[in-house]
CSV table of C-alpha atoms in Angstrom, one decimal:
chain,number,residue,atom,x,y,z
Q,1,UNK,CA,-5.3,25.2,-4.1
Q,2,UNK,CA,-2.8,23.4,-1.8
Q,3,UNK,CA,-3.9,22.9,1.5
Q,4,UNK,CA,-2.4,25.3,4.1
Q,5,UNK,CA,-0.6,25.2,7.6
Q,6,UNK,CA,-3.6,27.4,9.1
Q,7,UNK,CA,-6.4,25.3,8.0
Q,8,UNK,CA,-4.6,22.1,8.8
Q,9,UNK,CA,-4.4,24.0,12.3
Q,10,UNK,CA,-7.9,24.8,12.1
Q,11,UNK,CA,-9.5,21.5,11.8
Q,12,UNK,CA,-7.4,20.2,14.6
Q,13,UNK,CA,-8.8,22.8,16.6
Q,14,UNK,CA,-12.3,21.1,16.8
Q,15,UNK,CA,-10.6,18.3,18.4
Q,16,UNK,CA,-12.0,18.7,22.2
Q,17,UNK,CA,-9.4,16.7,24.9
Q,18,UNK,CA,-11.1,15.0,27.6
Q,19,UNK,CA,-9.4,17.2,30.1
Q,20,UNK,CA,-10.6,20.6,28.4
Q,21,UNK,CA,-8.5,22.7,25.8
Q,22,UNK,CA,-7.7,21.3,22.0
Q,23,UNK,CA,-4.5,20.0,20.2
Q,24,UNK,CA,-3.5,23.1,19.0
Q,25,UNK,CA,-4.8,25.6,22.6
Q,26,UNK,CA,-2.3,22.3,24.4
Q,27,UNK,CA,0.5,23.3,22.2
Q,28,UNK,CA,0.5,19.1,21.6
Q,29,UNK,CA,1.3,20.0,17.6
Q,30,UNK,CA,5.1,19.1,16.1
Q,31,UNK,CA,6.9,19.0,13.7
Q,32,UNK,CA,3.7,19.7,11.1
Q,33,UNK,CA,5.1,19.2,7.4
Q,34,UNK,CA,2.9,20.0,4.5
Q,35,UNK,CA,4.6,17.6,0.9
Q,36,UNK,CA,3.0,17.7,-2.1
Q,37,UNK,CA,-0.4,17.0,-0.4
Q,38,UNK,CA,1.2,15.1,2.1
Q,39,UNK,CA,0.5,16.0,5.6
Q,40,UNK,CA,2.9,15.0,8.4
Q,41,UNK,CA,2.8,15.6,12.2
Q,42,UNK,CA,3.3,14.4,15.9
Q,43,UNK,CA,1.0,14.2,18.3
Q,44,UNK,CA,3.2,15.2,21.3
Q,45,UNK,CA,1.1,14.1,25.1
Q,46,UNK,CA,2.2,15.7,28.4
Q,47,UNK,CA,3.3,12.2,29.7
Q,48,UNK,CA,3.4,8.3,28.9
Q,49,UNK,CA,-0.5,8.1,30.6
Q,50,UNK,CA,-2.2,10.7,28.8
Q,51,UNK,CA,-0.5,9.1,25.5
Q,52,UNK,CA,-2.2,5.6,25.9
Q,53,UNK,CA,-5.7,7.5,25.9
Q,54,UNK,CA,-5.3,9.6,23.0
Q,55,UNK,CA,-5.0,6.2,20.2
Q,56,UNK,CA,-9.0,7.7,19.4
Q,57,UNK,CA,-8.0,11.1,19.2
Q,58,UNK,CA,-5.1,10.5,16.8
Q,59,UNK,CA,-6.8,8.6,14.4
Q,60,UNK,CA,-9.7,11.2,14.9
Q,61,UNK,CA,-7.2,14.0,13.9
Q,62,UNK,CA,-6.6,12.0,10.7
Q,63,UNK,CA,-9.4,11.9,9.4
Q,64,UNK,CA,-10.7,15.4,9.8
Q,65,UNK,CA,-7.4,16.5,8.1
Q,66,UNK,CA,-8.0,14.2,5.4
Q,67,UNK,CA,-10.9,15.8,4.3
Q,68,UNK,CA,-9.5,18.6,3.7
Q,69,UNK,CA,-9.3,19.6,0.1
Q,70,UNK,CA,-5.4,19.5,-1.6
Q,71,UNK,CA,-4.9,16.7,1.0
Q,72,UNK,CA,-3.9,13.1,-0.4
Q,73,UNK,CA,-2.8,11.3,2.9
Q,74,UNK,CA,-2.3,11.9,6.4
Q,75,UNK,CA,0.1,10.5,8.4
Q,76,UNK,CA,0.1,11.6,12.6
Q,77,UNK,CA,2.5,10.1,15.4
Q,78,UNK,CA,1.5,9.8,19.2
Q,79,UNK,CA,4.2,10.0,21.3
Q,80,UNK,CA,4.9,11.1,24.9
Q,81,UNK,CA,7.1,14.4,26.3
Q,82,UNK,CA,8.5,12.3,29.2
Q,83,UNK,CA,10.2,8.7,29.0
Q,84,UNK,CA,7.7,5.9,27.7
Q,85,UNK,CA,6.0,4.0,30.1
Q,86,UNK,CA,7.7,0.7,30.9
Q,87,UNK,CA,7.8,-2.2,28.0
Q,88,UNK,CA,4.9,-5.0,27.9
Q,89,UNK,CA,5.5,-8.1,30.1
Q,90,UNK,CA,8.0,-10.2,28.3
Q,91,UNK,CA,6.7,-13.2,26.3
Q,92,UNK,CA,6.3,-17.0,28.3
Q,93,UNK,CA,9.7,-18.4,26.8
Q,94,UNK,CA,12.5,-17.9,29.3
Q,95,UNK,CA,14.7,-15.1,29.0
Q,96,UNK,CA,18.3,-15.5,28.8
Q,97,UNK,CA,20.4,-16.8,31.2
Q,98,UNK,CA,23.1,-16.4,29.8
Q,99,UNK,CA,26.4,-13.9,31.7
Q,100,UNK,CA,27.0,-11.2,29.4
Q,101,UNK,CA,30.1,-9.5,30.1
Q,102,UNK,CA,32.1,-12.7,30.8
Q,103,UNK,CA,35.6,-12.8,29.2
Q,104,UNK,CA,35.4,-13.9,25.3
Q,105,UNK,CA,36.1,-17.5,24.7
Q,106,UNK,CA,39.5,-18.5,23.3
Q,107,UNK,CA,38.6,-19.1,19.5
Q,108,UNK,CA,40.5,-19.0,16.3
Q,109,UNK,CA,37.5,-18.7,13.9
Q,110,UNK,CA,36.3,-15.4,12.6
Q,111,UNK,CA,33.1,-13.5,14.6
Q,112,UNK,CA,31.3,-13.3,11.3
Q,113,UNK,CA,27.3,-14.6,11.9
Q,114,UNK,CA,26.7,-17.9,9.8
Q,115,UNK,CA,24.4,-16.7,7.2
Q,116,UNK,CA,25.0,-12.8,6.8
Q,117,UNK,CA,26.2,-11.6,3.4
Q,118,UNK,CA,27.7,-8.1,4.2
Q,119,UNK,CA,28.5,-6.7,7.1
Q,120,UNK,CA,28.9,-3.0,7.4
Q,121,UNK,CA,30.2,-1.0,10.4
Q,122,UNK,CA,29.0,2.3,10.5
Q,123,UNK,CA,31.1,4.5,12.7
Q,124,UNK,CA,32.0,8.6,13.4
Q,125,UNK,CA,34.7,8.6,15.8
Q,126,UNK,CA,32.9,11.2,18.3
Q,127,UNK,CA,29.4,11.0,19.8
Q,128,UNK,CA,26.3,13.7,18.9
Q,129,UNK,CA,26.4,13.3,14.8
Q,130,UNK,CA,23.3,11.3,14.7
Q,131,UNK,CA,25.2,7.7,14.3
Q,132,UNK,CA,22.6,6.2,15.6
Q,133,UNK,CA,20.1,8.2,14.0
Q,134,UNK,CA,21.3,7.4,10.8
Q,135,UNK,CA,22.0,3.8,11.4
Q,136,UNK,CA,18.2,2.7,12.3
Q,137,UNK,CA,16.7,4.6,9.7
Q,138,UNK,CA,19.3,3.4,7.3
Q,139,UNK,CA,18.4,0.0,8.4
Q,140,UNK,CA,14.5,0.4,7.8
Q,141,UNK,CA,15.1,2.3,4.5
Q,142,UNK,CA,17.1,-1.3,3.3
Q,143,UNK,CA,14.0,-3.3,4.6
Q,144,UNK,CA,11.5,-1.4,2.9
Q,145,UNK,CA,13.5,-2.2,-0.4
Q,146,UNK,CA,13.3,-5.7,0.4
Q,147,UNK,CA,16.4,-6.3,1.7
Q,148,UNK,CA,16.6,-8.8,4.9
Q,149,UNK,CA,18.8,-6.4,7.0
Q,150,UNK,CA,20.0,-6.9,11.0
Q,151,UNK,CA,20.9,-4.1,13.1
Q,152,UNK,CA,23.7,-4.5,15.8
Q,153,UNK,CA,23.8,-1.7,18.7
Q,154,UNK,CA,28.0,-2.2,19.2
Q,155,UNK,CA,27.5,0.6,22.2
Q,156,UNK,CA,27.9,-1.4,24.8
Q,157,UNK,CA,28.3,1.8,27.3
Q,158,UNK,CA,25.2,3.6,25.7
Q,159,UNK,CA,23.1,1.8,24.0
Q,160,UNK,CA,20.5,4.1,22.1
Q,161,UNK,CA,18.6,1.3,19.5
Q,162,UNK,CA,16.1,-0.2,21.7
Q,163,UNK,CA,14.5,3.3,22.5
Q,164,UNK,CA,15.0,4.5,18.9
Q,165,UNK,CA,13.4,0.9,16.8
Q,166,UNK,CA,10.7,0.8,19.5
Q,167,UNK,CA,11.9,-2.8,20.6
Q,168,UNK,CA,12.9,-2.5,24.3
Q,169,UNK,CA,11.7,-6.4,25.3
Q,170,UNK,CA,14.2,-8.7,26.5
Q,171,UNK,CA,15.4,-11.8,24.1
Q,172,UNK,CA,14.3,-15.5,24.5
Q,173,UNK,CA,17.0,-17.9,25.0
Q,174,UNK,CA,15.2,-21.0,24.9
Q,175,UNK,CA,18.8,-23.4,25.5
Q,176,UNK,CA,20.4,-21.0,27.8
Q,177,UNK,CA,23.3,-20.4,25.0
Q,178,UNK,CA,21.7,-19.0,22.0
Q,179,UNK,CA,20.0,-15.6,22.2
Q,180,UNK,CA,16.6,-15.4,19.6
Q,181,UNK,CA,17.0,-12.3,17.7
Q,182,UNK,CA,14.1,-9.7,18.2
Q,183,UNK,CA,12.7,-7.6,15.1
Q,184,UNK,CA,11.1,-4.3,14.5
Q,185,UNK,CA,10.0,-2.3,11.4
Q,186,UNK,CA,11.2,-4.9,9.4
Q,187,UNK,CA,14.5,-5.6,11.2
Q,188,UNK,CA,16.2,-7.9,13.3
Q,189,UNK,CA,18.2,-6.6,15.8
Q,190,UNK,CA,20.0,-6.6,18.8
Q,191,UNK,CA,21.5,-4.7,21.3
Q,192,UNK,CA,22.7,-4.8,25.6
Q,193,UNK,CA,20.0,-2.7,26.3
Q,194,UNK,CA,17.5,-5.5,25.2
Q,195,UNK,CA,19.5,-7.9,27.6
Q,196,UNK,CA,19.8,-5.4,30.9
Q,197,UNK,CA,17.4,-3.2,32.5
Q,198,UNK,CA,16.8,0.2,31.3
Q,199,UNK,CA,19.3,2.9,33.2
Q,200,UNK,CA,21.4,0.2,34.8
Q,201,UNK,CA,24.9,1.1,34.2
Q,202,UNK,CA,27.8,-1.4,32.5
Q,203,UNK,CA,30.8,-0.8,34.2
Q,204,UNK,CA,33.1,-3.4,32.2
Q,205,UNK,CA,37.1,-3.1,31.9
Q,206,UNK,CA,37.9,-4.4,28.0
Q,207,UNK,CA,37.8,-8.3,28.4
Q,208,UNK,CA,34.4,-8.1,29.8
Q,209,UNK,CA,33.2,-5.3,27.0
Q,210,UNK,CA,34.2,-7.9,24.1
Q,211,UNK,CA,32.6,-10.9,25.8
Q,212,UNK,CA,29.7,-9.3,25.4
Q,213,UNK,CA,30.6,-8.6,21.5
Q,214,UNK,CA,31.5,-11.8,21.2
Q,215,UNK,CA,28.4,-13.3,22.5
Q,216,UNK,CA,26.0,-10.6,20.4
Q,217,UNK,CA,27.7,-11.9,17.1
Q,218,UNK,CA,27.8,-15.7,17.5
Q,219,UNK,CA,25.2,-16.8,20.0
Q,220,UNK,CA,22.3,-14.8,18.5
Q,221,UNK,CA,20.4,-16.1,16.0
Q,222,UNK,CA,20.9,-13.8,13.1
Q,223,UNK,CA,18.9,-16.1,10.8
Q,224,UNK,CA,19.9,-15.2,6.3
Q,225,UNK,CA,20.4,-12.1,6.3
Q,226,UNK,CA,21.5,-9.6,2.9
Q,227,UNK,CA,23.4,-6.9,5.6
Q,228,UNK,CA,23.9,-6.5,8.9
Q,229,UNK,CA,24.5,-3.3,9.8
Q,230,UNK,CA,26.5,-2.5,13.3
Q,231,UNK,CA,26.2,1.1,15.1
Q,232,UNK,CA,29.8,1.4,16.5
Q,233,UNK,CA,30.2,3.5,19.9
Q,234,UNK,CA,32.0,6.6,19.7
Q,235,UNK,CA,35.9,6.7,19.8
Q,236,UNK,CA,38.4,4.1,18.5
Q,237,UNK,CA,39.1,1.6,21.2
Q,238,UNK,CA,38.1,-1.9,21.8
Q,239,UNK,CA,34.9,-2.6,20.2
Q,240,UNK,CA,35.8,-1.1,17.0
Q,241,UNK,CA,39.3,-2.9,17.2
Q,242,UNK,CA,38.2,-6.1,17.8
Q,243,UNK,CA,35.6,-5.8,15.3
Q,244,UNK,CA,37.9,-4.9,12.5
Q,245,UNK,CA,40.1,-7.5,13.2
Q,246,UNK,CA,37.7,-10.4,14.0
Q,247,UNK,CA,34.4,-9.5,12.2
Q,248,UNK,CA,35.7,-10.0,8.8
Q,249,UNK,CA,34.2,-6.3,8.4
Q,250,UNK,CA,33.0,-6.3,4.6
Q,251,UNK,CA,33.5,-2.1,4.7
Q,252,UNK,CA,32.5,0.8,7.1
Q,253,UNK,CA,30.5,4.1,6.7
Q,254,UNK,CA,31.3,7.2,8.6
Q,255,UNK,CA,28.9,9.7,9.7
Q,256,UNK,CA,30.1,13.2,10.2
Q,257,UNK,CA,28.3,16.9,10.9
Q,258,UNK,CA,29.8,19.6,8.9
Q,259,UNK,CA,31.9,21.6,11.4
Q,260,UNK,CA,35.8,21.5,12.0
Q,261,UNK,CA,35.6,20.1,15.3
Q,262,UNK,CA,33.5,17.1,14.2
Q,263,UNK,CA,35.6,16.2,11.0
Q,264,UNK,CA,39.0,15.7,13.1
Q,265,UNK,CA,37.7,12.9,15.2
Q,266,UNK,CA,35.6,11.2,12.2
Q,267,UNK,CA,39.5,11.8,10.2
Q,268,UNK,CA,40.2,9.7,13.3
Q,269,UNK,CA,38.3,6.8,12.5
Q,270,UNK,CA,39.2,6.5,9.2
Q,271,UNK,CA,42.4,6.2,9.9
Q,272,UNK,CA,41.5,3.5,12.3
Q,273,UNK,CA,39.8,1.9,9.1
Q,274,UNK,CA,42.4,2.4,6.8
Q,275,UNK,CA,44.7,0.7,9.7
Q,276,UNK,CA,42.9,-2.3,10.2
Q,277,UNK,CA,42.7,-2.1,6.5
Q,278,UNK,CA,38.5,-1.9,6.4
Q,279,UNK,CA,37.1,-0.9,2.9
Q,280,UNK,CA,35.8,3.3,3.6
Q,281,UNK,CA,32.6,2.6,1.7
Q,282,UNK,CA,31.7,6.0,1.9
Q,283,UNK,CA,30.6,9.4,4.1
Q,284,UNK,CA,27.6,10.7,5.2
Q,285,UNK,CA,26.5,14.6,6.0
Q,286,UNK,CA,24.2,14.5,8.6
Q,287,UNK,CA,22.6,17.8,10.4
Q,288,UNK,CA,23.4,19.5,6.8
Q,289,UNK,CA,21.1,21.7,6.9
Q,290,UNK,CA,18.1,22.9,8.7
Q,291,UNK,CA,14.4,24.2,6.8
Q,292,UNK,CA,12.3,26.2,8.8
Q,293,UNK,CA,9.0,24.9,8.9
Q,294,UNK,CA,7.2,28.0,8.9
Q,295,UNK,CA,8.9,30.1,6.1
Q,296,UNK,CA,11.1,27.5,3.7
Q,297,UNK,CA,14.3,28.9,4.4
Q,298,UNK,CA,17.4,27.0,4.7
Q,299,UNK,CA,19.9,27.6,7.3
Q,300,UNK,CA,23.2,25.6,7.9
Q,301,UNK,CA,23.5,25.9,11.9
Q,302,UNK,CA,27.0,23.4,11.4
Q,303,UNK,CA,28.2,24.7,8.6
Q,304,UNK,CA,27.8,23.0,4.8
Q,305,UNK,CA,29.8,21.1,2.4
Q,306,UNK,CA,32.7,19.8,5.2
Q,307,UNK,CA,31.8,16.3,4.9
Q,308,UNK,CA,31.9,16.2,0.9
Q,309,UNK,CA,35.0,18.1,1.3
Q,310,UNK,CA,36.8,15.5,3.2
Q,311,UNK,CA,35.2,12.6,0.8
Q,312,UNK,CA,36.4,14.2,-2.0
Q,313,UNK,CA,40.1,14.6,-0.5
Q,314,UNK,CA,40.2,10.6,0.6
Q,315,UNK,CA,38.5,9.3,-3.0
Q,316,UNK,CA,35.4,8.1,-1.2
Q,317,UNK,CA,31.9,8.5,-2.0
Q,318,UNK,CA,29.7,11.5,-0.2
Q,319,UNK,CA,27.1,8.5,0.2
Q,320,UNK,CA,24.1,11.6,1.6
Q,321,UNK,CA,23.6,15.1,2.8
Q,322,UNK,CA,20.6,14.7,5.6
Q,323,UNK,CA,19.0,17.3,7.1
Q,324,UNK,CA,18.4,18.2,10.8
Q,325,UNK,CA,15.0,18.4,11.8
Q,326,UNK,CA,12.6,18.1,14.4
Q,327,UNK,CA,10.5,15.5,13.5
Q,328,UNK,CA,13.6,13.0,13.2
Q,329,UNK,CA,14.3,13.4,17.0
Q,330,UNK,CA,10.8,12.9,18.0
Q,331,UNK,CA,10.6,9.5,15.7
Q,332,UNK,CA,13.3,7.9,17.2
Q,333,UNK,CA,12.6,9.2,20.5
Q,334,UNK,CA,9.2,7.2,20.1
Q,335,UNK,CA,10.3,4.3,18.3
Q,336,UNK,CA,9.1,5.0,14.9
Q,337,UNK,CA,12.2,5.8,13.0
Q,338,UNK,CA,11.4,8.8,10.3
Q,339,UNK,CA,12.3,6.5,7.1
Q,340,UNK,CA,9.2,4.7,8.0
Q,341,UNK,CA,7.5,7.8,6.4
Q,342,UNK,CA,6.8,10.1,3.8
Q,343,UNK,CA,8.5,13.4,3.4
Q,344,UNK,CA,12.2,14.7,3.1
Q,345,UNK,CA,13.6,13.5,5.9
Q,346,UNK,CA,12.5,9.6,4.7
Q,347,UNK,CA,13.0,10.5,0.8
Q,348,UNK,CA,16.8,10.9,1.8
Q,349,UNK,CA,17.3,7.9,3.9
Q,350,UNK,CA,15.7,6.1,1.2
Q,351,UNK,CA,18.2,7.9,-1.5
Q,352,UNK,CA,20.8,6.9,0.8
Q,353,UNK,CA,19.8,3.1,0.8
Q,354,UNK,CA,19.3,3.2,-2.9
Q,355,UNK,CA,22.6,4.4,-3.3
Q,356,UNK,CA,24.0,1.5,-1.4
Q,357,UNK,CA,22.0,-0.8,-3.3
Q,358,UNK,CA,22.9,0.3,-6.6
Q,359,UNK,CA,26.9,0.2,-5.6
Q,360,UNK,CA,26.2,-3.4,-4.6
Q,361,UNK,CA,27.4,-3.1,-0.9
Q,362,UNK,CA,24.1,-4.5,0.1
């Protein structure tokens, strides 16, 4: 008989916390998923401290569950309810020195990395749709297919992809010009938040903002890559202009939730595509739906069908419907994006990068 939520529950239970109490009498338990004899679930600590101690416990948790009978793997996530405790010292060679923000250098060549087959914006027009979200775990879904894939964090004002790959060290700059790409899951990637410290503001007028863009393209060392993939910030303004005009953009995804309100600002940057005349490689649903964990049933908390809608209208592709879900938002919150997994939430990033693959955009 397939294994059930309850026993799963049960044989954490014997799991005694140094402190007194159990995993389950803690309330230390998400986002539990139960696939085909798949078992799935995050280990959730009061703080960054306690997390660091419980490595033994985790892998403790594993391995009673895997005994279980009906189970055929086990896969379990520590991470930590407050923010992360700081990042490792950064490795002997010298970070950069170099002054991001300046204003760009005059140039007449194109921004588009030496070495990078496609490049891909991937863009919503408005901020909380899961951009971000989608873009790393887009990103690891094309690296586990073997594709060599770079991630660019275009946010320059809120950088979110050093917190959501798990890579928040600073770069090496061994010349003081060119910046050493850094790699996680798979990936190499970049971002400002790798290059200032964590909850320092940027307070840059426009020349300053594509400096910085300027320097993230062509003085980091993106090395051969098949796609680089760049997480535009919200809006339409000077990031996404200049990188339509100067990136040599091969074509641009937009990410949408289902609701009205949503869809007029991602119709927004389409049109900013179609003006700078960027190929709309296709849309993406995200949030489309919700499962309850505990009963199956399916809910549609921002509305359903919106985003396929609209890509029918325009002609384009509805490239993926993905769902909204707890354990997402606790993977990127602790640096292990969800496509690194089993399960739904990973089987659909994974349909989404096949989907790329088989189009040849990638």
């Amino acid at each position: 008989m397939p294994v059930t939520r309850d026993q799963i529950l049960g044989e954490l239970q014997r799991l005694t916390l140094p402190d007194g109490g159990n995993l389950v009498s803690r309330d230390m338990i998400r986002a539990l998923t139960i696939d085909a004899g798949q078992v799935r679930y995050v280990i959730e600590a009061p703080d960054p401290a306690t997390a660091r101690k419980m490595e033994a416990i985790r892998a403790a948790s594993e391995e009673l569950v895997a005994a279980l009978p009906g189970v055929t793997r086990v896969a379990a996530a520590l991470t930590a309810h407050e923010e992360r405790a700081a990042p490792p010292p950064p490795p002997q060679s010298a970070p950069p020195s170099l002054k991001m923000g300046g204003h760009p250098k005059p140039t007449t060549t194109a921004m588009r990395p030496e070495g990078v087959k496609h490049i891909i914006a991937i863009g919503s027009g408005k901020g909380g749709v899961g951009k971000s979200t989608v873009s790393s775990n887009l990103a690891v879904a094309l690296a586990a297919k073997g594709k060599k894939v770079g991630l660019l964090d275009a946010d320059i004002y809120g950088p979110s992809q050093p917190r959501m790959m798990g890579c928040d060290k600073r770069p090496a700059s061994p010349d003081g010009e060119h910046i050493e790409a850094l790699h996680a899951h798979g990936v190499t990637m970049m971002s400002i938040g790798n290059m200032l410290d964590e909850g320092k503001a940027v307070v840059w007028r426009g020349p300053m903002l594509m400096g910085a863009m300027q320097q993230l393209l062509t003085q980091v060392q993106w090395g051969e890559l098949d796609v680089l993939l760049i997480d535009l910030p919200p809006g339409t303004g000077d990031v996404q202009l200049t990188l339509g005009q100067r990136s040599s953009l091969d074509g641009a995804i937009v990410v949408s939730t289902p609701q009205d309100v949503a869809l007029l600002d991602a119709r927004k940057a389409i049109d900013m595509f179609q003006t700078l005349k960027v190929p709309l490689f296709g849309m993406i649903e995200n949030m489309s739906s919700f499962i309850c964990p505990e009963c199956g049933h399916e809910a549609h908390p921002f509305g359903h069908g919106g985003v396929a809608a609209e890509a029918q209208k325009l002609g384009v592709p509805l490239l993926g419907s993905l769902p909204l879900d707890l354990e997402t938002r606790l993977a990127g919150d602790s640096g292990r994006p969800v496509a690194l997994e089993g399960g739904v939430q990973a089987r659909a990033y994974h349909a989404l990068a096949d989907r790329l693959i088989e189009a040849g955009l990638v």
